[in-house]
CSV table of C-alpha atoms in Angstrom, one decimal:
chain,number,residue,atom,x,y,z
A,1,ASP,CA,2.5,17.0,12.0
A,2,ALA,CA,2.5,14.0,9.7
A,3,ASP,CA,5.7,12.1,9.3
A,4,VAL,CA,5.2,11.7,5.5
A,5,THR,CA,3.6,14.7,3.8
A,6,GLN,CA,2.3,14.9,0.3
A,7,THR,CA,1.4,18.0,-1.7
A,8,PRO,CA,-1.0,18.8,-3.2
A,9,ARG,CA,-3.7,16.7,-1.6
A,10,ASN,CA,-6.1,17.2,-4.5
A,11,ARG,CA,-5.4,18.4,-8.0
A,12,ILE,CA,-7.6,18.6,-11.1
A,13,THR,CA,-5.7,19.2,-14.4
A,14,LYS,CA,-6.2,18.8,-18.1
A,15,THR,CA,-4.8,16.3,-20.5
A,16,GLY,CA,-1.3,17.2,-21.7
A,17,LYS,CA,-0.4,19.3,-18.6
A,18,ARG,CA,2.8,18.6,-16.6
A,19,ILE,CA,2.1,17.7,-13.0
A,20,MET,CA,4.4,17.2,-10.0
A,21,LEU,CA,3.4,15.5,-6.8
A,22,GLU,CA,5.8,16.1,-3.9
A,23,CYS,CA,6.6,14.0,-0.9
A,24,SER,CA,8.7,14.9,2.1
A,25,GLN,CA,9.4,12.9,5.2
A,26,THR,CA,10.7,13.4,8.7
A,27,LYS,CA,11.2,9.8,9.6
A,28,GLY,CA,14.8,9.7,8.5
A,29,HIS,CA,14.2,6.7,6.2
A,30,ASP,CA,16.4,6.1,3.2
A,31,ARG,CA,13.7,4.1,1.3
A,32,MET,CA,10.9,6.0,-0.4
A,33,TYR,CA,8.2,4.8,-2.8
A,34,TRP,CA,5.4,6.1,-5.0
A,35,TYR,CA,2.3,4.0,-5.3
A,36,ARG,CA,-0.9,4.5,-7.3
A,37,GLN,CA,-4.3,3.2,-6.1
A,38,ASP,CA,-7.2,2.6,-8.4
A,39,PRO,CA,-10.6,1.1,-7.3
A,40,GLY,CA,-10.4,-2.7,-7.3
A,41,LEU,CA,-6.7,-2.8,-8.1
A,42,GLY,CA,-5.0,-2.3,-4.8
A,43,LEU,CA,-1.8,-0.4,-4.8
A,44,GLN,CA,0.7,-0.6,-7.7
A,45,LEU,CA,4.3,0.5,-7.4
A,46,ILE,CA,5.4,3.3,-9.7
A,47,TYR,CA,9.0,4.0,-8.6
A,48,TYR,CA,11.1,3.5,-5.6
A,49,SER,CA,14.4,4.8,-4.3
A,50,PHE,CA,16.8,3.4,-1.7
A,51,ASP,CA,18.9,6.6,-1.5
A,52,VAL,CA,19.5,9.8,-3.3
A,53,LYS,CA,21.5,8.1,-6.0
A,54,ASP,CA,19.3,5.1,-6.4
A,55,ILE,CA,16.1,5.2,-8.4
A,56,ASN,CA,14.2,2.1,-9.6
A,57,LYS,CA,11.2,1.5,-11.8
A,58,GLY,CA,8.2,-0.3,-10.3
A,59,GLU,CA,5.4,-2.2,-12.0
A,60,ILE,CA,3.8,0.8,-13.8
A,61,SER,CA,6.5,3.4,-14.4
A,62,ASP,CA,5.5,4.3,-18.0
A,63,GLY,CA,4.3,7.9,-18.2
A,64,TYR,CA,5.9,8.9,-14.9
A,65,SER,CA,9.3,10.1,-13.7
A,66,VAL,CA,10.7,10.8,-10.3
A,67,SER,CA,13.4,12.9,-8.6
A,68,ARG,CA,15.0,12.2,-5.3
A,69,GLN,CA,16.2,15.7,-4.3
A,70,ALA,CA,17.4,14.8,-0.9
A,71,GLN,CA,17.0,11.9,1.6
A,72,ALA,CA,13.7,13.5,2.8
A,73,LYS,CA,12.2,14.5,-0.6
A,74,PHE,CA,10.9,12.3,-3.4
A,75,SER,CA,8.8,13.9,-6.1
A,76,LEU,CA,6.7,12.2,-8.9
A,77,SER,CA,6.1,13.9,-12.2
A,78,LEU,CA,3.6,13.3,-15.0
A,79,GLU,CA,5.2,15.0,-18.0
A,80,SER,CA,2.0,15.0,-20.1
A,81,ALA,CA,-1.0,13.9,-18.0
A,82,ILE,CA,-3.7,11.6,-19.5
A,83,PRO,CA,-7.1,10.7,-18.2
A,84,ASN,CA,-6.2,7.2,-17.2
A,85,GLN,CA,-3.7,8.6,-14.8
A,86,THR,CA,-6.6,9.8,-12.7
A,87,ALA,CA,-6.0,8.0,-9.4
A,88,LEU,CA,-5.0,8.3,-5.8
A,89,TYR,CA,-1.3,8.5,-5.3
A,90,PHE,CA,0.6,7.5,-2.2
A,91,CYS,CA,4.1,8.2,-1.1
A,92,ALA,CA,5.6,5.8,1.4
A,93,THR,CA,8.8,5.3,3.3
A,94,SER,CA,10.4,2.3,5.0
A,95,ASP,CA,13.4,1.4,7.2
A,96,PRO,CA,15.1,-1.8,6.3
A,97,GLY,CA,16.3,-2.1,9.8
A,98,THR,CA,12.9,-2.5,11.4
A,99,VAL,CA,11.4,-5.9,12.4
A,100,THR,CA,8.0,-5.3,10.9
A,101,GLY,CA,9.1,-4.2,7.5
A,102,GLU,CA,6.1,-1.9,7.3
A,103,LEU,CA,5.6,1.0,4.9
A,104,PHE,CA,4.7,4.4,6.3
A,105,PHE,CA,2.3,6.2,4.0
A,106,GLY,CA,1.5,9.8,3.4
A,107,GLU,CA,-2.1,11.0,3.3
A,108,GLY,CA,-2.4,10.6,-0.5
A,109,SER,CA,-2.7,12.9,-3.4
A,110,ARG,CA,-5.9,12.6,-5.4
A,111,LEU,CA,-5.3,13.5,-9.1
A,112,THR,CA,-8.0,14.0,-11.7
A,113,VAL,CA,-7.0,14.4,-15.3
A,114,LEU,CA,-9.8,15.8,-17.5
B,1,GLU,CA,4.4,-13.1,-12.5
B,2,ASP,CA,4.1,-12.4,-8.8
B,3,LYS,CA,0.6,-11.8,-7.6
B,4,VAL,CA,-1.6,-11.4,-4.5
B,5,VAL,CA,-5.3,-12.1,-4.6
B,6,GLN,CA,-7.8,-11.2,-1.9
B,7,SER,CA,-11.3,-12.5,-1.4
B,8,PRO,CA,-14.0,-11.5,-1.1
B,9,LEU,CA,-13.6,-8.2,-2.8
B,10,SER,CA,-16.4,-6.8,-0.7
B,11,LEU,CA,-18.4,-7.8,2.3
B,12,VAL,CA,-21.4,-6.4,4.2
B,13,VAL,CA,-22.1,-7.6,7.8
B,14,HIS,CA,-23.9,-6.5,10.9
B,15,GLU,CA,-22.3,-5.4,14.1
B,16,GLY,CA,-21.3,-8.4,16.2
B,17,ASP,CA,-20.7,-10.7,13.3
B,18,THR,CA,-17.3,-12.4,12.8
B,19,VAL,CA,-15.6,-12.1,9.4
B,20,THR,CA,-12.7,-13.8,7.7
B,21,LEU,CA,-10.8,-12.2,5.0
B,22,ASN,CA,-8.6,-14.2,2.7
B,23,CYS,CA,-5.3,-13.5,0.9
B,24,SER,CA,-3.5,-15.9,-1.4
B,25,TYR,CA,-0.2,-15.3,-3.0
B,26,GLU,CA,2.3,-16.5,-5.6
B,27,VAL,CA,5.4,-14.5,-5.0
B,28,THR,CA,9.0,-15.6,-5.6
B,29,ASN,CA,11.4,-15.5,-2.6
B,30,PHE,CA,8.6,-14.8,-0.1
B,31,ARG,CA,9.8,-12.9,2.9
B,32,SER,CA,6.7,-11.6,4.7
B,33,LEU,CA,3.0,-10.9,4.4
B,34,LEU,CA,1.5,-7.7,5.8
B,35,TRP,CA,-2.1,-6.6,6.5
B,36,TYR,CA,-3.1,-3.0,6.3
B,37,LYS,CA,-6.4,-1.2,7.1
B,38,GLN,CA,-7.4,1.7,5.0
B,39,GLU,CA,-10.2,4.0,6.0
B,40,LYS,CA,-10.5,7.2,4.1
B,41,LYS,CA,-6.9,8.0,3.8
B,42,ALA,CA,-3.6,6.3,4.1
B,43,PRO,CA,-3.3,2.6,4.9
B,44,THR,CA,-2.3,1.8,8.5
B,45,PHE,CA,-0.3,-1.2,9.5
B,46,LEU,CA,-2.0,-4.1,11.2
B,47,PHE,CA,0.2,-7.2,11.2
B,48,MET,CA,3.3,-8.7,9.6
B,49,LEU,CA,3.6,-12.5,9.3
B,50,THR,CA,6.6,-14.4,8.4
B,51,SER,CA,6.2,-17.9,10.0
B,52,SER,CA,3.5,-20.4,9.3
B,53,GLY,CA,1.0,-21.3,12.0
B,54,ILE,CA,1.8,-18.5,14.4
B,55,GLU,CA,-1.2,-16.4,15.1
B,56,LYS,CA,-0.8,-12.7,15.6
B,57,LYS,CA,-3.5,-11.0,17.6
B,58,SER,CA,-4.4,-7.4,18.3
B,59,GLY,CA,-7.7,-7.0,20.2
B,60,ARG,CA,-10.5,-8.4,18.1
B,61,LEU,CA,-8.2,-8.9,15.1
B,62,SER,CA,-6.1,-11.9,14.4
B,63,SER,CA,-4.2,-13.3,11.5
B,64,ILE,CA,-2.3,-16.4,10.5
B,65,LEU,CA,-0.2,-17.5,7.6
B,66,ASP,CA,0.1,-20.8,5.8
B,67,LYS,CA,3.3,-20.9,3.8
B,68,LYS,CA,2.6,-24.3,2.4
B,69,GLU,CA,-0.7,-23.4,0.9
B,70,LEU,CA,0.4,-19.8,0.3
B,71,PHE,CA,-2.4,-17.9,2.0
B,72,SER,CA,-3.3,-15.9,5.0
B,73,ILE,CA,-6.5,-15.0,6.7
B,74,LEU,CA,-7.5,-12.0,8.8
B,75,ASN,CA,-10.2,-12.6,11.3
B,76,ILE,CA,-12.3,-9.9,13.0
B,77,THR,CA,-14.6,-10.9,15.8
B,78,ALA,CA,-17.5,-9.0,17.2
B,79,THR,CA,-17.3,-6.5,14.4
B,80,GLN,CA,-18.1,-2.8,15.0
B,81,THR,CA,-19.0,0.0,12.6
B,82,GLY,CA,-15.5,1.4,13.1
B,83,ASP,CA,-14.1,-1.8,11.4
B,84,SER,CA,-15.6,-0.6,8.1
B,85,ALA,CA,-12.6,-0.1,5.8
B,86,VAL,CA,-10.6,-1.5,2.9
B,87,TYR,CA,-8.3,-4.3,4.2
B,88,LEU,CA,-5.2,-4.7,2.1
B,89,CYS,CA,-2.9,-7.7,2.0
B,90,ALA,CA,0.7,-7.2,0.7
B,91,VAL,CA,3.6,-9.6,0.3
B,92,GLU,CA,7.3,-8.7,0.3
B,93,GLY,CA,9.3,-10.9,-2.0
B,94,GLY,CA,11.2,-11.0,-5.2
B,95,SER,CA,15.0,-10.7,-5.6
B,96,GLY,CA,17.2,-8.7,-3.3
B,97,ASN,CA,16.3,-6.9,-0.1
B,98,THR,CA,14.1,-4.5,-1.9
B,99,GLY,CA,11.4,-3.8,0.6
B,100,LYS,CA,8.9,-3.7,-2.3
B,101,LEU,CA,5.4,-4.9,-1.4
B,102,ILE,CA,3.0,-6.5,-3.9
B,103,PHE,CA,-0.5,-5.6,-2.9
B,104,GLY,CA,-3.8,-7.4,-3.4
B,105,GLN,CA,-6.9,-5.7,-4.7
B,106,GLY,CA,-8.2,-5.2,-1.2
B,107,THR,CA,-11.4,-6.3,0.6
B,108,THR,CA,-14.0,-3.6,1.3
B,109,LEU,CA,-15.8,-4.4,4.6
B,110,GLN,CA,-18.9,-2.6,5.5
B,111,VAL,CA,-20.3,-3.1,9.1
B,112,LYS,CA,-23.9,-2.0,9.5
B,113,PRO,CA,-25.3,-1.1,12.9
């Protein structure tokens, strides 16, 4: 089983619909992140959370909201989806105590907004 | 504004060739530079570099950081078709111990048989 699990893996929706992408992790990490990936733009940080009571905006938070329901769960919502939110979304976790500082990514959620 | 720029954006080589991927950065309070490999799904970690001039190696892959000139290179020798992927460079920096990574656009490498 994956350590960082995202659902759904693929979703097609229409403009104006509310969408939620969910992320759960079994790594026991406090830090969780949501990134968006578009072709040619790398990964851009949407929101990040250091613990259940700590939520922070990233580079491109407009049009998105998040909820940290528990240490292991971090969900991303699009209140009213628009076509330019079509992208591949990644959830990630990290442990500030590790030497490498690496992020551990989920498998990604591909969202298409028509 | 903090930024990470990778070059080239795409590269096509034949098996056995050696490739060098570049990553330059302008990031306040630099802490580390990381390389990831992304095939069809999630990025997987390759290296983390924090000190200038110290090469990290893993098999045919190696990487080095120059903190004076603000860049890093990732070398892949004797390339194989399995090396085909997007290679992402990311820099941790900014204020506080945030763990936020600023990513470059990625370099898409295609290795032909």
